Structure formats: C-alpha cells, structure tokens
PDB file of C-alpha atoms and ligand atoms in Angstrom:
ATOM      1  CA  UNK A   1      45.706 101.832  68.021  1.00  0.00           C
ATOM      2  CA  UNK A   2      46.396 103.619  71.246  1.00  0.00           C
ATOM      3  CA  UNK A   3      46.853 100.952  73.836  1.00  0.00           C
ATOM      4  CA  UNK A   4      48.208 102.219  77.115  1.00  0.00           C
ATOM      5  CA  UNK A   5      51.395 100.331  77.856  1.00  0.00           C
ATOM      6  CA  UNK A   6      51.973  99.182  81.390  1.00  0.00           C
ATOM      7  CA  UNK A   7      54.961  97.776  83.207  1.00  0.00           C
ATOM      8  CA  UNK A   8      54.998  95.462  86.195  1.00  0.00           C
ATOM      9  CA  UNK A   9      56.233  96.756  89.517  1.00  0.00           C
ATOM     10  CA  UNK A  10      59.121  94.439  90.405  1.00  0.00           C
ATOM     11  CA  UNK A  11      58.339  94.548  94.107  1.00  0.00           C
ATOM     12  CA  UNK A  12      54.572  94.101  94.411  1.00  0.00           C
ATOM     13  CA  UNK A  13      53.715  92.962  90.862  1.00  0.00           C
ATOM     14  CA  UNK A  14      51.110  95.658  90.171  1.00  0.00           C
ATOM     15  CA  UNK A  15      50.666  96.831  86.593  1.00  0.00           C
ATOM     16  CA  UNK A  16      51.747 100.473  86.442  1.00  0.00           C
ATOM     17  CA  UNK A  17      51.147 102.816  83.483  1.00  0.00           C
ATOM     18  CA  UNK A  18      54.542 103.417  81.926  1.00  0.00           C
ATOM     19  CA  UNK A  19      54.469 107.167  82.575  1.00  0.00           C
ATOM     20  CA  UNK A  20      53.824 106.574  86.291  1.00  0.00           C
ATOM     21  CA  UNK A  21      56.583 104.097  86.996  1.00  0.00           C
ATOM     22  CA  UNK A  22      59.790 104.791  88.882  1.00  0.00           C
ATOM     23  CA  UNK A  23      63.224 103.286  88.352  1.00  0.00           C
ATOM     24  CA  UNK A  24      65.255 102.507  91.439  1.00  0.00           C
ATOM     25  CA  UNK A  25      68.584 100.678  91.209  1.00  0.00           C
ATOM     26  CA  UNK A  26      67.612  99.115  87.905  1.00  0.00           C
ATOM     27  CA  UNK A  27      64.182  97.989  89.048  1.00  0.00           C
ATOM     28  CA  UNK A  28      60.861  99.246  87.795  1.00  0.00           C
ATOM     29  CA  UNK A  29      58.623 100.166  90.722  1.00  0.00           C
ATOM     30  CA  UNK A  30      55.191 101.625  91.356  1.00  0.00           C
ATOM     31  CA  UNK A  31      55.022 104.849  93.327  1.00  0.00           C
ATOM     32  CA  UNK A  32      54.204 103.112  96.632  1.00  0.00           C
ATOM     33  CA  UNK A  33      57.143 100.729  96.434  1.00  0.00           C
ATOM     34  CA  UNK A  34      59.470 103.472  95.254  1.00  0.00           C
ATOM     35  CA  UNK A  35      58.657 105.498  98.356  1.00  0.00           C
ATOM     36  CA  UNK A  36      59.040 102.393 100.545  1.00  0.00           C
ATOM     37  CA  UNK A  37      62.465 101.640  99.067  1.00  0.00           C
ATOM     38  CA  UNK A  38      63.574 105.223  99.610  1.00  0.00           C
ATOM     39  CA  UNK A  39      62.691 105.029 103.289  1.00  0.00           C
ATOM     40  CA  UNK A  40      64.673 101.889 104.013  1.00  0.00           C
ATOM     41  CA  UNK A  41      68.410 101.686 104.564  1.00  0.00           C
ATOM     42  CA  UNK A  42      70.169 102.593 101.389  1.00  0.00           C
ATOM     43  CA  UNK A  43      71.776  99.514  99.851  1.00  0.00           C
ATOM     44  CA  UNK A  44      74.699 101.490  98.410  1.00  0.00           C
ATOM     45  CA  UNK A  45      75.930 103.182 101.538  1.00  0.00           C
ATOM     46  CA  UNK A  46      79.721 103.173 101.811  1.00  0.00           C
ATOM     47  CA  UNK A  47      79.561 104.477 105.396  1.00  0.00           C
ATOM     48  CA  UNK A  48      77.211 101.674 106.343  1.00  0.00           C
ATOM     49  CA  UNK A  49      79.598  99.173 104.793  1.00  0.00           C
ATOM     50  CA  UNK A  50      82.563 100.718 106.506  1.00  0.00           C
ATOM     51  CA  UNK A  51      81.064 100.902 109.991  1.00  0.00           C
ATOM     52  CA  UNK A  52      79.692  97.363 109.725  1.00  0.00           C
ATOM     53  CA  UNK A  53      83.100  96.076 108.643  1.00  0.00           C
ATOM     54  CA  UNK A  54      84.858  97.884 111.467  1.00  0.00           C
ATOM     55  CA  UNK A  55      82.325  96.463 113.914  1.00  0.00           C
ATOM     56  CA  UNK A  56      82.886  92.947 112.591  1.00  0.00           C
ATOM     57  CA  UNK A  57      86.664  93.322 112.606  1.00  0.00           C
ATOM     58  CA  UNK A  58      86.544  94.744 116.116  1.00  0.00           C
ATOM     59  CA  UNK A  59      84.656  91.656 117.240  1.00  0.00           C
ATOM     60  CA  UNK A  60      86.893  89.264 115.312  1.00  0.00           C
ATOM     61  CA  UNK A  61      84.067  88.276 113.013  1.00  0.00           C
ATOM     62  CA  UNK A  62      84.895  87.039 109.537  1.00  0.00           C
ATOM     63  CA  UNK A  63      82.872  85.468 106.719  1.00  0.00           C
ATOM     64  CA  UNK A  64      79.364  84.596 107.844  1.00  0.00           C
ATOM     65  CA  UNK A  65      80.111  84.843 111.600  1.00  0.00           C
ATOM     66  CA  UNK A  66      77.773  87.167 113.418  1.00  0.00           C
ATOM     67  CA  UNK A  67      74.997  86.762 110.852  1.00  0.00           C
ATOM     68  CA  UNK A  68      71.538  85.426 111.586  1.00  0.00           C
ATOM     69  CA  UNK A  69      70.731  81.841 110.567  1.00  0.00           C
ATOM     70  CA  UNK A  70      68.604  83.164 107.719  1.00  0.00           C
ATOM     71  CA  UNK A  71      71.427  85.345 106.418  1.00  0.00           C
ATOM     72  CA  UNK A  72      73.813  82.378 106.600  1.00  0.00           C
ATOM     73  CA  UNK A  73      71.335  80.198 104.723  1.00  0.00           C
ATOM     74  CA  UNK A  74      70.901  82.842 102.010  1.00  0.00           C
ATOM     75  CA  UNK A  75      74.674  83.139 101.716  1.00  0.00           C
ATOM     76  CA  UNK A  76      75.164  79.351 101.552  1.00  0.00           C
ATOM     77  CA  UNK A  77      72.352  79.040  98.988  1.00  0.00           C
ATOM     78  CA  UNK A  78      74.024  81.542  96.651  1.00  0.00           C
ATOM     79  CA  UNK A  79      77.448  80.034  97.312  1.00  0.00           C
ATOM     80  CA  UNK A  80      76.133  76.620  96.228  1.00  0.00           C
ATOM     81  CA  UNK A  81      74.255  77.912  93.174  1.00  0.00           C
ATOM     82  CA  UNK A  82      76.763  80.553  92.120  1.00  0.00           C
ATOM     83  CA  UNK A  83      74.010  83.107  91.596  1.00  0.00           C
ATOM     84  CA  UNK A  84      70.317  83.544  92.303  1.00  0.00           C
ATOM     85  CA  UNK A  85      67.647  86.076  91.440  1.00  0.00           C
ATOM     86  CA  UNK A  86      65.564  87.804  94.103  1.00  0.00           C
ATOM     87  CA  UNK A  87      62.634  85.665  92.932  1.00  0.00           C
ATOM     88  CA  UNK A  88      64.618  82.434  93.534  1.00  0.00           C
ATOM     89  CA  UNK A  89      65.461  83.540  97.062  1.00  0.00           C
ATOM     90  CA  UNK A  90      61.967  84.797  97.857  1.00  0.00           C
ATOM     91  CA  UNK A  91      60.626  81.382  96.812  1.00  0.00           C
ATOM     92  CA  UNK A  92      63.348  79.323  98.528  1.00  0.00           C
ATOM     93  CA  UNK A  93      63.122  81.133 101.864  1.00  0.00           C
ATOM     94  CA  UNK A  94      59.452  82.205 101.708  1.00  0.00           C
ATOM     95  CA  UNK A  95      60.369  85.874 102.110  1.00  0.00           C
ATOM     96  CA  UNK A  96      58.425  88.952 101.102  1.00  0.00           C
ATOM     97  CA  UNK A  97      60.383  91.193  98.695  1.00  0.00           C
ATOM     98  CA  UNK A  98      60.805  93.848 101.404  1.00  0.00           C
ATOM     99  CA  UNK A  99      62.172  91.330 103.922  1.00  0.00           C
ATOM    100  CA  UNK A 100      64.555  89.895 101.355  1.00  0.00           C
ATOM    101  CA  UNK A 101      65.746  93.380 100.465  1.00  0.00           C
ATOM    102  CA  UNK A 102      66.638  94.056 104.125  1.00  0.00           C
ATOM    103  CA  UNK A 103      68.565  90.776 104.467  1.00  0.00           C
ATOM    104  CA  UNK A 104      70.374  91.509 101.215  1.00  0.00           C
ATOM    105  CA  UNK A 105      71.255  95.021 102.396  1.00  0.00           C
ATOM    106  CA  UNK A 106      72.916  93.544 105.494  1.00  0.00           C
ATOM    107  CA  UNK A 107      74.771  90.867 103.537  1.00  0.00           C
ATOM    108  CA  UNK A 108      75.922  93.572 101.174  1.00  0.00           C
ATOM    109  CA  UNK A 109      77.110  95.740 104.055  1.00  0.00           C
ATOM    110  CA  UNK A 110      79.191  92.786 105.222  1.00  0.00           C
ATOM    111  CA  UNK A 111      80.615  92.488 101.685  1.00  0.00           C
ATOM    112  CA  UNK A 112      79.351  88.931 101.353  1.00  0.00           C
ATOM    113  CA  UNK A 113      76.849  89.402  98.520  1.00  0.00           C
ATOM    114  CA  UNK A 114      76.325  91.913  95.780  1.00  0.00           C
ATOM    115  CA  UNK A 115      73.956  92.463  92.887  1.00  0.00           C
ATOM    116  CA  UNK A 116      75.056  91.647  89.342  1.00  0.00           C
ATOM    117  CA  UNK A 117      73.164  92.519  86.180  1.00  0.00           C
ATOM    118  CA  UNK A 118      73.141  89.885  83.430  1.00  0.00           C
ATOM    119  CA  UNK A 119      70.949  90.742  80.455  1.00  0.00           C
ATOM    120  CA  UNK A 120      67.572  91.747  81.834  1.00  0.00           C
ATOM    121  CA  UNK A 121      68.023  89.967  85.159  1.00  0.00           C
ATOM    122  CA  UNK A 122      69.683  91.090  88.329  1.00  0.00           C
ATOM    123  CA  UNK A 123      71.374  88.257  90.174  1.00  0.00           C
ATOM    124  CA  UNK A 124      72.741  88.150  93.672  1.00  0.00           C
ATOM    125  CA  UNK A 125      76.271  86.714  93.659  1.00  0.00           C
ATOM    126  CA  UNK A 126      79.133  86.341  96.130  1.00  0.00           C
ATOM    127  CA  UNK A 127      81.039  89.587  96.711  1.00  0.00           C
TER     128      UNK A 127
HETATM  129 ZN1  LIG B 201      54.796  98.164  93.786  1.00  0.00          ZN
END
C-alpha cells in the first residue's frame, strides 16, 4: 500500500503532500502560505518589540492604550478565557488567518500576548 500522505496547511487548509510542506514557527504550511508568512513582519523581532515599547513609553501608553478597538477586543477575549487558539479568534472576530496574524504580531510587539504550545495546539495567552 503506497498511499501518499498529505498534511493540511494550517493557514489556508489545503491538503499538501508531506514532502512539499513547510514548517514555520511550529505550523505546517503550503508553499504559498509559507512565502506569504515570510514576507510579513516577523513575529519574533526583538527590535520591533523594543522600538514599539519605546514608542509606547514615550507616549505614556500602558496596557491596551494606543491599540485599535479590534486589538483591545482580542486582548480582552483572551484575558477572559485565559487562552485561545487562532481558530477560536478567527471565528470570534470573523478574521482571515492573515489578518489575525498581523493583529497578533502587533499585540506581541506590545508584549500583551504571546503564543504558547500545549500538546499539539498553539494557544495565544497573556504575555
Ligand atoms: Zn496554505
């Protein structure tokens, strides 16, 4: 029995042959999404975090001040629940994975949220 095994791209949900899949920050992605992720702001960017923090401190912003309403709502949602997966958030706020990823990157830069791996799932939790 030689059945080709496929994995699901965690961004767009396409079935990808195992030998053609890419791993980015613990997620399995198809080639298209992998390239897309690589072109966006890098989530783990200490300089981004630092400059954002300095900006916020310089403007006297703390906690969720200076965030968009959507970012505040995402933060409050996770604060209430303790943790949430990307799927939970995408459903709750009707966001496309790419949009959610951008919001998360900003919240992470502000050191409000971070990713946490539990078993096979990656949760977003308070920093
Ligand atoms: Zn994909």
